[in-house]
Amino acid sequence: DADVTQTPRNRITKTGKRIMLECSQTKGHDRMYWYRQDPGLGLRLIYYSFDVKDINKGEISDGYSVSRQAQAKFSLSLESAIPNQTALYFCATSEIPVAGGHTGELFFGEGSRLTVL
Amino acid sequence: KNEVEQSPQNLTAQEGEFITINCSYSVGISALHWLQQHPGGGIVSLFMLSSGKKKHGRLIATINIQEKHSSLHITASHPRDSAVYICAVRSGVGGGSNYKLTFGKGTLLTVNP
């Protein structure tokens, strides 16, 4: 099984629908992230969570919400999907970087391709 | 201007060639990541470095903090190296809203047999 699992892997929906993308990890990492990837734009951070009680907005959080249900689970919701939210979404995890210890290396899920019609 | 610039955007090589992908950034950083993304696939972390040089198999990553520049080298390139290579810089330390990871747009590498 993958260390970081995203569901669903592909989803086609209609404008105005509520969508949830789920992410679970077996790495035991405190830090989890949601990114979206668009052609020509690179990865952009939507939300991140450094522990269960710590959630922060990234650079493009408008139109999205998140829930950190447990250390291992971090869900991304689109309350009312719109076509320009069509993108490839990635969940990632990392350890807390510590000098001489953990590197803060990122571990990504396989991605969730969302199409909003 | 993007805070992280990669060059070239596209690179085509013949099998066996030595490959260099460059990453320049304009902000102070605490670390730099090199990532690999295969077509249709997920993203894999190759290196995370904050100084000097790291080597893993045929891959070598270097960083010059003073010049705000990093390079990813692939020796003896192979068609299976064909992928998008992404540079990302981490600024801010600790937790909370101080964290920032900025990605380059990626370099598409195609290695022909």
PDB file of C-alpha atoms in Angstrom:
ATOM      1  CA  ASP A   1       0.000   0.000   0.000  1.00  0.00           C
ATOM      2  CA  ALA A   2       1.109   3.559  -0.717  1.00  0.00           C
ATOM      3  CA  ASP A   3       2.333   5.670   2.182  1.00  0.00           C
ATOM      4  CA  VAL A   4       0.054   8.541   1.121  1.00  0.00           C
ATOM      5  CA  THR A   5      -3.295   7.543  -0.367  1.00  0.00           C
ATOM      6  CA  GLN A   6      -5.707   9.860  -2.110  1.00  0.00           C
ATOM      7  CA  THR A   7      -9.322   9.129  -2.989  1.00  0.00           C
ATOM      8  CA  PRO A   8     -10.862   9.434  -5.458  1.00  0.00           C
ATOM      9  CA  ARG A   9      -8.141   9.307  -8.125  1.00  0.00           C
ATOM     10  CA  ASN A  10     -10.444  10.713 -10.755  1.00  0.00           C
ATOM     11  CA  ARG A  11     -13.700  12.593 -10.424  1.00  0.00           C
ATOM     12  CA  ILE A  12     -15.952  14.373 -12.875  1.00  0.00           C
ATOM     13  CA  THR A  13     -18.615  16.597 -11.390  1.00  0.00           C
ATOM     14  CA  LYS A  14     -20.878  19.476 -12.249  1.00  0.00           C
ATOM     15  CA  THR A  15     -20.755  23.122 -11.299  1.00  0.00           C
ATOM     16  CA  GLY A  16     -22.252  23.751  -7.859  1.00  0.00           C
ATOM     17  CA  LYS A  17     -21.713  20.254  -6.505  1.00  0.00           C
ATOM     18  CA  ARG A  18     -19.925  19.631  -3.229  1.00  0.00           C
ATOM     19  CA  ILE A  19     -16.787  17.542  -3.582  1.00  0.00           C
ATOM     20  CA  MET A  20     -14.508  16.006  -0.991  1.00  0.00           C
ATOM     21  CA  LEU A  21     -11.032  14.712  -1.685  1.00  0.00           C
ATOM     22  CA  GLU A  22      -9.599  12.506   0.999  1.00  0.00           C
ATOM     23  CA  CYS A  23      -6.022  11.842   1.995  1.00  0.00           C
ATOM     24  CA  SER A  24      -4.677   9.311   4.434  1.00  0.00           C
ATOM     25  CA  GLN A  25      -1.088   8.547   5.360  1.00  0.00           C
ATOM     26  CA  THR A  26       0.787   5.790   7.117  1.00  0.00           C
ATOM     27  CA  LYS A  27       4.027   7.751   7.530  1.00  0.00           C
ATOM     28  CA  GLY A  28       3.153   8.980  11.006  1.00  0.00           C
ATOM     29  CA  HIS A  29       3.908  12.551   9.941  1.00  0.00           C
ATOM     30  CA  ASP A  30       2.374  15.518  11.689  1.00  0.00           C
ATOM     31  CA  ARG A  31       2.507  17.799   8.649  1.00  0.00           C
ATOM     32  CA  MET A  32       0.059  17.449   5.795  1.00  0.00           C
ATOM     33  CA  TYR A  33      -0.584  19.613   2.732  1.00  0.00           C
ATOM     34  CA  TRP A  34      -2.992  20.041  -0.150  1.00  0.00           C
ATOM     35  CA  TYR A  35      -1.695  21.356  -3.475  1.00  0.00           C
ATOM     36  CA  ARG A  36      -3.233  21.875  -6.872  1.00  0.00           C
ATOM     37  CA  GLN A  37      -1.340  21.584 -10.124  1.00  0.00           C
ATOM     38  CA  ASP A  38      -2.348  23.383 -13.294  1.00  0.00           C
ATOM     39  CA  PRO A  39      -0.520  23.204 -16.630  1.00  0.00           C
ATOM     40  CA  GLY A  40       2.086  25.940 -16.877  1.00  0.00           C
ATOM     41  CA  LEU A  41       1.582  27.111 -13.309  1.00  0.00           C
ATOM     42  CA  GLY A  42       3.295  24.522 -11.186  1.00  0.00           C
ATOM     43  CA  LEU A  43       2.119  23.379  -7.783  1.00  0.00           C
ATOM     44  CA  ARG A  44       0.314  25.827  -5.541  1.00  0.00           C
ATOM     45  CA  LEU A  45      -0.488  25.387  -1.868  1.00  0.00           C
ATOM     46  CA  ILE A  46      -4.153  25.372  -0.887  1.00  0.00           C
ATOM     47  CA  TYR A  47      -4.032  24.494   2.811  1.00  0.00           C
ATOM     48  CA  TYR A  48      -1.581  22.961   5.210  1.00  0.00           C
ATOM     49  CA  SER A  49      -1.743  21.479   8.683  1.00  0.00           C
ATOM     50  CA  PHE A  50       1.169  21.074  11.049  1.00  0.00           C
ATOM     51  CA  ASP A  51      -0.801  19.009  13.524  1.00  0.00           C
ATOM     52  CA  VAL A  52      -4.398  18.067  14.210  1.00  0.00           C
ATOM     53  CA  LYS A  53      -5.164  21.417  15.836  1.00  0.00           C
ATOM     54  CA  ASP A  54      -3.153  23.577  13.440  1.00  0.00           C
ATOM     55  CA  ILE A  55      -4.594  24.443  10.024  1.00  0.00           C
ATOM     56  CA  ASN A  56      -3.366  27.263   7.832  1.00  0.00           C
ATOM     57  CA  LYS A  57      -4.418  28.784   4.542  1.00  0.00           C
ATOM     58  CA  GLY A  58      -2.059  28.578   1.629  1.00  0.00           C
ATOM     59  CA  GLU A  59      -1.792  30.920  -1.320  1.00  0.00           C
ATOM     60  CA  ILE A  60      -5.027  29.821  -3.036  1.00  0.00           C
ATOM     61  CA  SER A  61      -7.462  28.806  -0.289  1.00  0.00           C
ATOM     62  CA  ASP A  62     -10.540  30.670  -1.590  1.00  0.00           C
ATOM     63  CA  GLY A  63     -13.294  28.233  -2.536  1.00  0.00           C
ATOM     64  CA  TYR A  64     -11.746  25.407  -0.516  1.00  0.00           C
ATOM     65  CA  SER A  65     -11.976  24.123   3.053  1.00  0.00           C
ATOM     66  CA  VAL A  66     -10.156  21.374   4.890  1.00  0.00           C
ATOM     67  CA  SER A  67     -10.617  19.060   7.828  1.00  0.00           C
ATOM     68  CA  ARG A  68      -7.880  17.290   9.784  1.00  0.00           C
ATOM     69  CA  GLN A  69      -9.819  14.433  11.279  1.00  0.00           C
ATOM     70  CA  ALA A  70      -6.801  12.698  12.761  1.00  0.00           C
ATOM     71  CA  GLN A  71      -3.041  12.750  12.418  1.00  0.00           C
ATOM     72  CA  ALA A  72      -3.361  10.388   9.472  1.00  0.00           C
ATOM     73  CA  LYS A  73      -6.289  12.027   7.649  1.00  0.00           C
ATOM     74  CA  PHE A  74      -6.616  15.376   5.894  1.00  0.00           C
ATOM     75  CA  SER A  75      -9.599  16.102   3.651  1.00  0.00           C
ATOM     76  CA  LEU A  76     -10.091  18.867   1.109  1.00  0.00           C
ATOM     77  CA  SER A  77     -13.597  20.089   0.287  1.00  0.00           C
ATOM     78  CA  LEU A  78     -14.968  22.177  -2.522  1.00  0.00           C
ATOM     79  CA  GLU A  79     -18.287  23.426  -1.164  1.00  0.00           C
ATOM     80  CA  SER A  80     -19.602  24.521  -4.547  1.00  0.00           C
ATOM     81  CA  ALA A  81     -17.334  23.403  -7.357  1.00  0.00           C
ATOM     82  CA  ILE A  82     -16.691  25.703 -10.308  1.00  0.00           C
ATOM     83  CA  PRO A  83     -14.979  24.931 -13.653  1.00  0.00           C
ATOM     84  CA  ASN A  84     -11.764  26.781 -12.824  1.00  0.00           C
ATOM     85  CA  GLN A  85     -11.221  24.336  -9.986  1.00  0.00           C
ATOM     86  CA  THR A  86     -10.562  21.687 -12.625  1.00  0.00           C
ATOM     87  CA  ALA A  87      -7.034  20.571 -11.796  1.00  0.00           C
ATOM     88  CA  LEU A  88      -4.823  17.808 -10.472  1.00  0.00           C
ATOM     89  CA  TYR A  89      -4.811  17.837  -6.675  1.00  0.00           C
ATOM     90  CA  PHE A  90      -2.002  16.428  -4.556  1.00  0.00           C
ATOM     91  CA  CYS A  91      -1.833  15.625  -0.886  1.00  0.00           C
ATOM     92  CA  ALA A  92       1.596  15.523   0.728  1.00  0.00           C
ATOM     93  CA  THR A  93       3.122  14.875   4.131  1.00  0.00           C
ATOM     94  CA  SER A  94       6.408  15.682   5.796  1.00  0.00           C
ATOM     95  CA  GLU A  95       8.225  15.424   9.069  1.00  0.00           C
ATOM     96  CA  ILE A  96       9.137  18.503  11.033  1.00  0.00           C
ATOM     97  CA  PRO A  97      12.628  19.479   9.812  1.00  0.00           C
ATOM     98  CA  VAL A  98      15.166  19.354  12.599  1.00  0.00           C
ATOM     99  CA  ALA A  99      18.787  20.405  12.278  1.00  0.00           C
ATOM    100  CA  GLY A 100      20.831  17.226  12.149  1.00  0.00           C
ATOM    101  CA  GLY A 101      17.697  15.102  12.152  1.00  0.00           C
ATOM    102  CA  HIS A 102      14.566  14.908  10.038  1.00  0.00           C
ATOM    103  CA  THR A 103      14.976  16.585   6.694  1.00  0.00           C
ATOM    104  CA  GLY A 104      11.445  17.753   6.056  1.00  0.00           C
ATOM    105  CA  GLU A 105      11.327  15.630   2.898  1.00  0.00           C
ATOM    106  CA  LEU A 106       7.937  15.659   1.191  1.00  0.00           C
ATOM    107  CA  PHE A 107       5.938  12.519   0.408  1.00  0.00           C
ATOM    108  CA  PHE A 108       3.178  12.910  -2.162  1.00  0.00           C
ATOM    109  CA  GLY A 109       0.065  10.964  -2.945  1.00  0.00           C
ATOM    110  CA  GLU A 110      -0.661   9.822  -6.498  1.00  0.00           C
ATOM    111  CA  GLY A 111      -2.939  12.769  -7.170  1.00  0.00           C
ATOM    112  CA  SER A 112      -6.670  13.272  -7.680  1.00  0.00           C
ATOM    113  CA  ARG A 113      -7.779  14.526 -11.061  1.00  0.00           C
ATOM    114  CA  LEU A 114     -10.896  16.655 -10.723  1.00  0.00           C
ATOM    115  CA  THR A 115     -12.949  17.890 -13.650  1.00  0.00           C
ATOM    116  CA  VAL A 116     -15.759  20.364 -13.041  1.00  0.00           C
ATOM    117  CA  LEU A 117     -18.155  20.712 -15.954  1.00  0.00           C
TER     118      LEU A 117
ATOM    119  CA  LYS B   1       8.526  37.459 -11.687  1.00  0.00           C
ATOM    120  CA  ASN B   2       8.237  33.977 -10.239  1.00  0.00           C
ATOM    121  CA  GLU B   3      10.293  33.520  -7.098  1.00  0.00           C
ATOM    122  CA  VAL B   4      11.609  30.222  -8.456  1.00  0.00           C
ATOM    123  CA  GLU B   5      12.830  29.997 -12.027  1.00  0.00           C
ATOM    124  CA  GLN B   6      13.846  26.764 -13.727  1.00  0.00           C
ATOM    125  CA  SER B   7      15.763  26.355 -16.932  1.00  0.00           C
ATOM    126  CA  PRO B   8      15.386  24.986 -19.426  1.00  0.00           C
ATOM    127  CA  GLN B   9      11.629  24.493 -19.576  1.00  0.00           C
ATOM    128  CA  ASN B  10      12.057  21.600 -21.992  1.00  0.00           C
ATOM    129  CA  LEU B  11      15.081  19.426 -22.581  1.00  0.00           C
ATOM    130  CA  THR B  12      15.574  16.598 -25.051  1.00  0.00           C
ATOM    131  CA  ALA B  13      18.631  14.377 -24.787  1.00  0.00           C
ATOM    132  CA  GLN B  14      20.021  11.191 -26.210  1.00  0.00           C
ATOM    133  CA  GLU B  15      20.503   8.203 -23.970  1.00  0.00           C
ATOM    134  CA  GLY B  16      23.841   8.402 -22.176  1.00  0.00           C
ATOM    135  CA  GLU B  17      24.121  12.173 -22.192  1.00  0.00           C
ATOM    136  CA  PHE B  18      24.917  14.237 -19.094  1.00  0.00           C
ATOM    137  CA  ILE B  19      21.916  16.360 -18.108  1.00  0.00           C
ATOM    138  CA  THR B  20      21.828  19.596 -16.121  1.00  0.00           C
ATOM    139  CA  ILE B  21      18.668  21.323 -14.930  1.00  0.00           C
ATOM    140  CA  ASN B  22      18.971  24.673 -13.210  1.00  0.00           C
ATOM    141  CA  CYS B  23      16.958  26.396 -10.513  1.00  0.00           C
ATOM    142  CA  SER B  24      17.344  30.016  -9.438  1.00  0.00           C
ATOM    143  CA  TYR B  25      15.430  31.653  -6.642  1.00  0.00           C
ATOM    144  CA  SER B  26      15.075  35.160  -5.352  1.00  0.00           C
ATOM    145  CA  VAL B  27      14.213  34.705  -1.670  1.00  0.00           C
ATOM    146  CA  GLY B  28      16.085  33.552   1.382  1.00  0.00           C
ATOM    147  CA  ILE B  29      15.477  29.879   1.922  1.00  0.00           C
ATOM    148  CA  SER B  30      15.859  27.248   4.587  1.00  0.00           C
ATOM    149  CA  ALA B  31      15.895  24.324   2.163  1.00  0.00           C
ATOM    150  CA  LEU B  32      15.473  23.366  -1.492  1.00  0.00           C
ATOM    151  CA  HIS B  33      13.693  20.315  -2.844  1.00  0.00           C
ATOM    152  CA  TRP B  34      14.101  18.520  -6.163  1.00  0.00           C
ATOM    153  CA  LEU B  35      11.079  16.465  -7.169  1.00  0.00           C
ATOM    154  CA  GLN B  36      10.345  14.121 -10.075  1.00  0.00           C
ATOM    155  CA  GLN B  37       6.965  13.665 -11.730  1.00  0.00           C
ATOM    156  CA  HIS B  38       6.415  10.974 -14.355  1.00  0.00           C
ATOM    157  CA  PRO B  39       3.668  11.510 -16.944  1.00  0.00           C
ATOM    158  CA  GLY B  40       0.302  10.749 -15.392  1.00  0.00           C
ATOM    159  CA  GLY B  41       1.971   9.755 -12.188  1.00  0.00           C
ATOM    160  CA  GLY B  42       2.613  11.031  -8.757  1.00  0.00           C
ATOM    161  CA  ILE B  43       5.461  13.126  -7.454  1.00  0.00           C
ATOM    162  CA  VAL B  44       8.558  11.681  -5.847  1.00  0.00           C
ATOM    163  CA  SER B  45      11.047  13.568  -3.745  1.00  0.00           C
ATOM    164  CA  LEU B  46      14.600  13.210  -5.081  1.00  0.00           C
ATOM    165  CA  PHE B  47      16.582  15.496  -2.825  1.00  0.00           C
ATOM    166  CA  MET B  48      16.186  17.972  -0.021  1.00  0.00           C
ATOM    167  CA  LEU B  49      19.245  20.103   0.587  1.00  0.00           C
ATOM    168  CA  SER B  50      20.231  23.271   2.334  1.00  0.00           C
ATOM    169  CA  SER B  51      23.922  23.387   1.446  1.00  0.00           C
ATOM    170  CA  GLY B  52      26.594  21.683  -0.607  1.00  0.00           C
ATOM    171  CA  LYS B  53      25.933  18.613  -2.677  1.00  0.00           C
ATOM    172  CA  LYS B  54      24.033  15.335  -2.494  1.00  0.00           C
ATOM    173  CA  LYS B  55      24.322  12.238  -4.671  1.00  0.00           C
ATOM    174  CA  HIS B  56      21.957   9.339  -5.153  1.00  0.00           C
ATOM    175  CA  GLY B  57      22.829   6.865  -7.860  1.00  0.00           C
ATOM    176  CA  ARG B  58      23.119   8.756 -11.132  1.00  0.00           C
ATOM    177  CA  LEU B  59      21.549  11.904  -9.702  1.00  0.00           C
ATOM    178  CA  ILE B  60      23.526  14.752  -8.178  1.00  0.00           C
ATOM    179  CA  ALA B  61      22.083  17.917  -6.657  1.00  0.00           C
ATOM    180  CA  THR B  62      24.097  20.973  -5.747  1.00  0.00           C
ATOM    181  CA  ILE B  63      23.184  24.265  -4.158  1.00  0.00           C
ATOM    182  CA  ASN B  64      25.001  27.590  -3.881  1.00  0.00           C
ATOM    183  CA  ILE B  65      23.290  29.607  -1.174  1.00  0.00           C
ATOM    184  CA  GLN B  66      25.202  32.809  -1.930  1.00  0.00           C
ATOM    185  CA  GLU B  67      24.259  32.728  -5.594  1.00  0.00           C
ATOM    186  CA  LYS B  68      20.706  31.483  -4.877  1.00  0.00           C
ATOM    187  CA  HIS B  69      21.128  28.698  -7.393  1.00  0.00           C
ATOM    188  CA  SER B  70      20.790  24.943  -7.500  1.00  0.00           C
ATOM    189  CA  SER B  71      21.468  22.370 -10.190  1.00  0.00           C
ATOM    190  CA  LEU B  72      20.248  18.831 -10.727  1.00  0.00           C
ATOM    191  CA  HIS B  73      22.565  16.645 -12.761  1.00  0.00           C
ATOM    192  CA  ILE B  74      21.808  13.259 -14.288  1.00  0.00           C
ATOM    193  CA  THR B  75      24.763  11.214 -15.436  1.00  0.00           C
ATOM    194  CA  ALA B  76      24.433   8.555 -18.140  1.00  0.00           C
ATOM    195  CA  SER B  77      20.810   9.516 -18.828  1.00  0.00           C
ATOM    196  CA  HIS B  78      18.308   6.799 -19.685  1.00  0.00           C
ATOM    197  CA  PRO B  79      14.829   6.898 -21.253  1.00  0.00           C
ATOM    198  CA  ARG B  80      13.325   6.020 -17.860  1.00  0.00           C
ATOM    199  CA  ASP B  81      14.643   9.377 -16.607  1.00  0.00           C
ATOM    200  CA  SER B  82      12.069  11.076 -18.840  1.00  0.00           C
ATOM    201  CA  ALA B  83       9.874  13.077 -16.487  1.00  0.00           C
ATOM    202  CA  VAL B  84       9.155  16.565 -15.215  1.00  0.00           C
ATOM    203  CA  TYR B  85      11.700  17.747 -12.666  1.00  0.00           C
ATOM    204  CA  ILE B  86      10.490  20.325 -10.195  1.00  0.00           C
ATOM    205  CA  CYS B  87      12.470  22.610  -7.950  1.00  0.00           C
ATOM    206  CA  ALA B  88      10.843  23.945  -4.775  1.00  0.00           C
ATOM    207  CA  VAL B  89      12.235  26.278  -2.145  1.00  0.00           C
ATOM    208  CA  ARG B  90      11.218  26.378   1.476  1.00  0.00           C
ATOM    209  CA  SER B  91      11.318  29.650   3.335  1.00  0.00           C
ATOM    210  CA  GLY B  92      10.330  30.318   6.912  1.00  0.00           C
ATOM    211  CA  VAL B  93      11.147  28.079   9.813  1.00  0.00           C
ATOM    212  CA  GLY B  94       9.099  26.512  12.498  1.00  0.00           C
ATOM    213  CA  GLY B  95       5.362  26.171  12.197  1.00  0.00           C
ATOM    214  CA  GLY B  96       2.214  28.058  11.531  1.00  0.00           C
ATOM    215  CA  SER B  97       1.808  30.773   8.962  1.00  0.00           C
ATOM    216  CA  ASN B  98       5.554  31.296   8.679  1.00  0.00           C
ATOM    217  CA  TYR B  99       5.855  28.269   6.391  1.00  0.00           C
ATOM    218  CA  LYS B 100       6.142  28.723   2.662  1.00  0.00           C
ATOM    219  CA  LEU B 101       7.129  26.321  -0.101  1.00  0.00           C
ATOM    220  CA  THR B 102       7.348  27.819  -3.569  1.00  0.00           C
ATOM    221  CA  PHE B 103       7.544  25.635  -6.659  1.00  0.00           C
ATOM    222  CA  GLY B 104       9.125  26.200 -10.009  1.00  0.00           C
ATOM    223  CA  LYS B 105       7.087  25.374 -13.089  1.00  0.00           C
ATOM    224  CA  GLY B 106       9.132  22.310 -13.844  1.00  0.00           C
ATOM    225  CA  THR B 107      11.495  21.111 -16.564  1.00  0.00           C
ATOM    226  CA  LEU B 108      10.221  18.475 -18.967  1.00  0.00           C
ATOM    227  CA  LEU B 109      13.041  16.061 -19.755  1.00  0.00           C
ATOM    228  CA  THR B 110      12.778  13.609 -22.614  1.00  0.00           C
ATOM    229  CA  VAL B 111      15.563  11.092 -23.068  1.00  0.00           C
ATOM    230  CA  ASN B 112      15.505   9.294 -26.405  1.00  0.00           C
ATOM    231  CA  PRO B 113      17.019   5.826 -26.874  1.00  0.00           C
TER     232      PRO B 113
END
